[in-house]
mmCIF file of C-alpha atoms in Angstrom:
data_model
loop_
_atom_site.group_PDB
_atom_site.id
_atom_site.type_symbol
_atom_site.label_atom_id
_atom_site.label_comp_id
_atom_site.label_asym_id
_atom_site.label_seq_id
_atom_site.Cartn_x
_atom_site.Cartn_y
_atom_site.Cartn_z
ATOM 1 C CA UNK G 26 -25.456 2.136 -17.305
ATOM 2 C CA UNK G 27 -25.308 3.972 -13.962
ATOM 3 C CA UNK G 28 -22.497 3.410 -11.529
ATOM 4 C CA UNK G 29 -24.902 2.266 -8.783
ATOM 5 C CA UNK G 30 -26.002 -0.704 -10.937
ATOM 6 C CA UNK G 31 -22.367 -1.776 -11.185
ATOM 7 C CA UNK G 32 -21.728 -1.341 -7.472
ATOM 8 C CA UNK G 33 -19.569 1.748 -7.771
ATOM 9 C CA UNK G 34 -20.133 4.124 -4.905
ATOM 10 C CA UNK G 35 -17.391 6.612 -5.744
ATOM 11 C CA UNK G 36 -15.917 7.909 -9.040
ATOM 12 C CA UNK G 37 -12.371 7.138 -7.779
ATOM 13 C CA UNK G 38 -13.275 3.539 -6.939
ATOM 14 C CA UNK G 39 -14.216 1.972 -10.282
ATOM 15 C CA UNK G 40 -12.451 -1.394 -10.530
ATOM 16 C CA UNK G 41 -12.951 -3.775 -13.437
ATOM 17 C CA UNK G 42 -14.535 -6.390 -11.161
ATOM 18 C CA UNK G 43 -16.535 -5.606 -8.063
ATOM 19 C CA UNK G 44 -18.019 -8.184 -5.725
ATOM 20 C CA UNK G 45 -21.502 -6.939 -4.730
ATOM 21 C CA UNK G 46 -21.303 -8.195 -1.122
ATOM 22 C CA UNK G 47 -18.034 -6.410 -0.286
ATOM 23 C CA UNK G 48 -17.999 -2.709 0.518
ATOM 24 C CA UNK G 49 -16.076 -0.719 -2.065
ATOM 25 C CA UNK G 50 -14.848 2.764 -1.188
ATOM 26 C CA UNK G 51 -11.600 4.676 -1.656
ATOM 27 C CA UNK G 52 -11.015 5.786 1.948
ATOM 28 C CA UNK G 53 -11.849 3.760 5.053
ATOM 29 C CA UNK G 54 -12.396 5.302 8.481
ATOM 30 C CA UNK G 55 -9.998 4.221 11.210
ATOM 31 C CA UNK G 56 -12.745 2.370 13.117
ATOM 32 C CA UNK G 57 -13.421 0.302 9.956
ATOM 33 C CA UNK G 58 -9.842 -0.963 9.553
ATOM 34 C CA UNK G 59 -9.313 -4.712 9.861
ATOM 35 C CA UNK G 60 -7.549 -5.815 13.062
ATOM 36 C CA UNK G 61 -4.290 -6.452 11.202
ATOM 37 C CA UNK G 62 -3.993 -2.700 10.551
ATOM 38 C CA UNK G 63 -3.873 -2.126 14.307
ATOM 39 C CA UNK G 64 -1.233 -4.840 14.612
ATOM 40 C CA UNK G 65 0.940 -3.137 11.982
ATOM 41 C CA UNK G 66 0.505 0.234 13.706
ATOM 42 C CA UNK G 67 1.488 -1.282 17.059
ATOM 43 C CA UNK G 68 4.653 -2.693 15.479
ATOM 44 C CA UNK G 69 5.506 0.277 13.267
ATOM 45 C CA UNK G 70 8.918 0.875 14.847
ATOM 46 C CA UNK G 71 10.003 -2.708 14.084
ATOM 47 C CA UNK G 72 8.798 -2.277 10.508
ATOM 48 C CA UNK G 73 10.508 1.120 10.222
ATOM 49 C CA UNK G 74 13.783 -0.408 11.454
ATOM 50 C CA UNK G 75 13.657 -2.925 8.584
ATOM 51 C CA UNK G 76 12.872 -0.099 6.166
ATOM 52 C CA UNK G 77 15.835 1.956 7.355
ATOM 53 C CA UNK G 78 18.143 -1.016 6.648
ATOM 54 C CA UNK G 79 17.148 -1.069 2.973
ATOM 55 C CA UNK G 80 16.788 2.621 2.120
ATOM 56 C CA UNK G 81 20.209 2.724 0.430
ATOM 57 C CA UNK G 82 19.524 -0.420 -1.649
ATOM 58 C CA UNK G 83 18.346 -0.235 -5.256
ATOM 59 C CA UNK G 84 14.555 0.014 -5.466
ATOM 60 C CA UNK G 85 12.859 -0.443 -8.843
ATOM 61 C CA UNK G 86 10.300 2.053 -10.052
ATOM 62 C CA UNK G 87 6.709 1.032 -9.368
ATOM 63 C CA UNK G 88 5.348 -0.939 -12.318
ATOM 64 C CA UNK G 89 8.773 -1.746 -13.775
ATOM 65 C CA UNK G 90 10.874 -4.865 -13.968
ATOM 66 C CA UNK G 91 10.681 -8.281 -15.562
ATOM 67 C CA UNK G 92 8.178 -9.477 -12.968
ATOM 68 C CA UNK G 93 5.566 -7.034 -14.270
ATOM 69 C CA UNK G 94 4.022 -9.129 -17.020
ATOM 70 C CA UNK G 95 0.551 -9.306 -15.489
ATOM 71 C CA UNK G 96 -0.978 -7.649 -12.445
ATOM 72 C CA UNK G 97 0.766 -4.438 -11.530
ATOM 73 C CA UNK G 98 2.251 -3.749 -14.968
ATOM 74 C CA UNK G 99 0.134 -0.582 -15.235
ATOM 75 C CA UNK G 100 1.027 0.704 -11.753
ATOM 76 C CA UNK G 101 3.732 3.055 -13.040
ATOM 77 C CA UNK G 102 1.257 4.757 -15.371
ATOM 78 C CA UNK G 103 -0.445 6.523 -12.461
ATOM 79 C CA UNK G 104 2.652 8.586 -11.636
ATOM 80 C CA UNK G 105 1.883 12.108 -12.795
ATOM 81 C CA UNK G 106 5.247 13.528 -11.710
ATOM 82 C CA UNK G 107 8.116 12.619 -9.418
ATOM 83 C CA UNK G 108 9.411 9.203 -8.471
ATOM 84 C CA UNK G 109 7.665 6.242 -6.822
ATOM 85 C CA UNK G 110 9.712 3.153 -5.988
ATOM 86 C CA UNK G 111 8.924 -0.196 -4.381
ATOM 87 C CA UNK G 112 10.768 -2.879 -2.451
ATOM 88 C CA UNK G 113 8.746 -6.073 -2.776
ATOM 89 C CA UNK G 114 8.496 -8.372 0.237
ATOM 90 C CA UNK G 115 5.854 -10.817 -1.036
ATOM 91 C CA UNK G 116 4.494 -11.389 -4.539
ATOM 92 C CA UNK G 117 5.852 -10.992 -8.054
ATOM 93 C CA UNK G 118 9.353 -9.551 -7.870
ATOM 94 C CA UNK G 119 10.173 -10.597 -4.302
ATOM 95 C CA UNK G 120 13.137 -12.788 -3.528
ATOM 96 C CA UNK G 121 14.825 -14.414 -0.557
ATOM 97 C CA UNK G 122 17.251 -11.489 -0.204
ATOM 98 C CA UNK G 123 14.391 -9.027 0.268
ATOM 99 C CA UNK G 124 12.812 -11.301 2.880
ATOM 100 C CA UNK G 125 16.175 -11.721 4.659
ATOM 101 C CA UNK G 126 16.852 -7.977 4.749
ATOM 102 C CA UNK G 127 13.386 -7.337 6.182
ATOM 103 C CA UNK G 128 13.060 -10.495 8.256
ATOM 104 C CA UNK G 129 11.253 -8.936 11.242
ATOM 105 C CA UNK G 130 8.603 -7.352 8.998
ATOM 106 C CA UNK G 131 8.192 -10.497 6.900
ATOM 107 C CA UNK G 132 7.835 -12.676 9.988
ATOM 108 C CA UNK G 133 5.245 -10.315 11.469
ATOM 109 C CA UNK G 134 3.203 -10.317 8.261
ATOM 110 C CA UNK G 135 3.471 -14.090 7.723
ATOM 111 C CA UNK G 136 2.447 -14.786 11.306
ATOM 112 C CA UNK G 137 -0.470 -12.350 11.555
ATOM 113 C CA UNK G 138 -1.691 -11.830 7.973
ATOM 114 C CA UNK G 139 -1.029 -15.175 6.258
ATOM 115 C CA UNK G 140 -3.950 -14.746 3.831
ATOM 116 C CA UNK G 141 -2.340 -11.580 2.442
ATOM 117 C CA UNK G 142 0.950 -13.431 1.943
ATOM 118 C CA UNK G 143 -0.829 -16.326 0.212
ATOM 119 C CA UNK G 144 -2.719 -13.924 -2.067
ATOM 120 C CA UNK G 145 0.473 -12.048 -2.989
ATOM 121 C CA UNK G 146 2.432 -15.247 -3.642
ATOM 122 C CA UNK G 147 -0.426 -16.516 -5.848
ATOM 123 C CA UNK G 148 -0.211 -13.408 -8.053
ATOM 124 C CA UNK G 149 -2.979 -11.335 -6.462
ATOM 125 C CA UNK G 150 -0.817 -8.316 -5.678
ATOM 126 C CA UNK G 151 2.255 -7.524 -3.634
ATOM 127 C CA UNK G 152 3.207 -6.597 -0.095
ATOM 128 C CA UNK G 153 5.762 -3.826 -0.452
ATOM 129 C CA UNK G 154 7.658 -0.969 1.054
ATOM 130 C CA UNK G 155 6.886 2.089 -1.054
ATOM 131 C CA UNK G 156 9.044 5.201 -1.363
ATOM 132 C CA UNK G 157 7.936 8.520 -2.851
ATOM 133 C CA UNK G 158 10.296 11.359 -3.685
ATOM 134 C CA UNK G 159 9.215 14.825 -2.509
ATOM 135 C CA UNK G 160 6.417 16.434 -4.531
ATOM 136 C CA UNK G 161 5.512 13.183 -6.297
ATOM 137 C CA UNK G 162 1.987 13.292 -7.695
ATOM 138 C CA UNK G 163 0.050 10.095 -8.244
ATOM 139 C CA UNK G 164 -3.152 10.185 -10.271
ATOM 140 C CA UNK G 165 -6.238 9.030 -8.347
ATOM 141 C CA UNK G 166 -6.671 5.340 -9.081
ATOM 142 C CA UNK G 167 -7.986 2.070 -7.712
ATOM 143 C CA UNK G 168 -7.124 -1.593 -7.930
ATOM 144 C CA UNK G 169 -8.671 -4.038 -10.366
ATOM 145 C CA UNK G 170 -11.106 -5.429 -7.787
ATOM 146 C CA UNK G 171 -12.594 -4.803 -4.358
ATOM 147 C CA UNK G 172 -11.582 -8.307 -3.236
ATOM 148 C CA UNK G 173 -8.483 -6.970 -1.495
ATOM 149 C CA UNK G 174 -7.802 -3.945 0.687
ATOM 150 C CA UNK G 175 -4.792 -1.723 0.132
ATOM 151 C CA UNK G 176 -3.463 -0.171 3.324
ATOM 152 C CA UNK G 177 -0.735 2.455 3.720
ATOM 153 C CA UNK G 178 1.349 2.736 6.894
ATOM 154 C CA UNK G 179 3.411 5.915 7.169
ATOM 155 C CA UNK G 180 6.881 5.028 8.463
ATOM 156 C CA UNK G 181 9.083 7.981 7.560
ATOM 157 C CA UNK G 182 6.876 10.994 6.939
ATOM 158 C CA UNK G 183 8.107 14.605 6.622
ATOM 159 C CA UNK G 184 6.941 16.808 9.502
ATOM 160 C CA UNK G 185 5.265 19.217 7.091
ATOM 161 C CA UNK G 186 3.170 16.521 5.386
ATOM 162 C CA UNK G 187 -0.421 17.643 5.390
ATOM 163 C CA UNK G 188 -3.030 19.057 3.044
ATOM 164 C CA UNK G 189 -0.531 19.963 0.339
ATOM 165 C CA UNK G 190 1.695 16.893 0.607
ATOM 166 C CA UNK G 191 -0.390 13.873 1.603
ATOM 167 C CA UNK G 192 -3.634 13.317 -0.240
ATOM 168 C CA UNK G 193 -5.449 10.078 -0.920
ATOM 169 C CA UNK G 194 -8.078 10.562 -3.607
ATOM 170 C CA UNK G 195 -9.677 13.946 -3.075
ATOM 171 C CA UNK G 196 -9.435 13.669 0.695
ATOM 172 C CA UNK G 197 -6.539 15.487 2.326
ATOM 173 C CA UNK G 198 -4.952 13.450 5.083
ATOM 174 C CA UNK G 199 -4.210 15.929 7.837
ATOM 175 C CA UNK G 200 -1.479 14.863 10.207
ATOM 176 C CA UNK G 201 -0.299 11.826 8.214
ATOM 177 C CA UNK G 202 2.026 10.585 10.932
ATOM 178 C CA UNK G 203 4.738 7.986 11.161
ATOM 179 C CA UNK G 204 3.233 4.799 12.577
ATOM 180 C CA UNK G 205 -0.337 5.571 11.550
ATOM 181 C CA UNK G 206 -2.149 3.731 8.783
ATOM 182 C CA UNK G 207 -4.460 5.228 6.197
#
């Protein structure tokens, strides 16, 4: 069975379920981002301030923890080397302390992207801060469906990040800057 019959348009974007009327691709161009991506970019300093308040807290490894019985349990398996940690704001594994510590970010997301919060709280994923140690390698992967869009917003990015350090799929992200989404 060919990938085009199943709706796959890219070998790195092969989820278990794909809705035929929703575009499925691993990398979106900036002019294709939903409006909420622009909103997050415009407020990146507020979001970064919340992040800086929690950097010294304990962050569990991606895909670990008691809350990982269903969706997301396999997330840690894509780490080829290094360390990838998450601080969950909404979804399985979040708690009131996390929301309190990141209240400006949580309020911004709840006010402007309520559908994402509802989806996360219903078990359809998480809204997280994500932290990678230097030289971490993550195997190319995709989510279980094309019914949701994963967006990454660089908040604290090393100056030298570029072709060697910041890659999504097979596409090198040149100039992955703080405050810019990808």
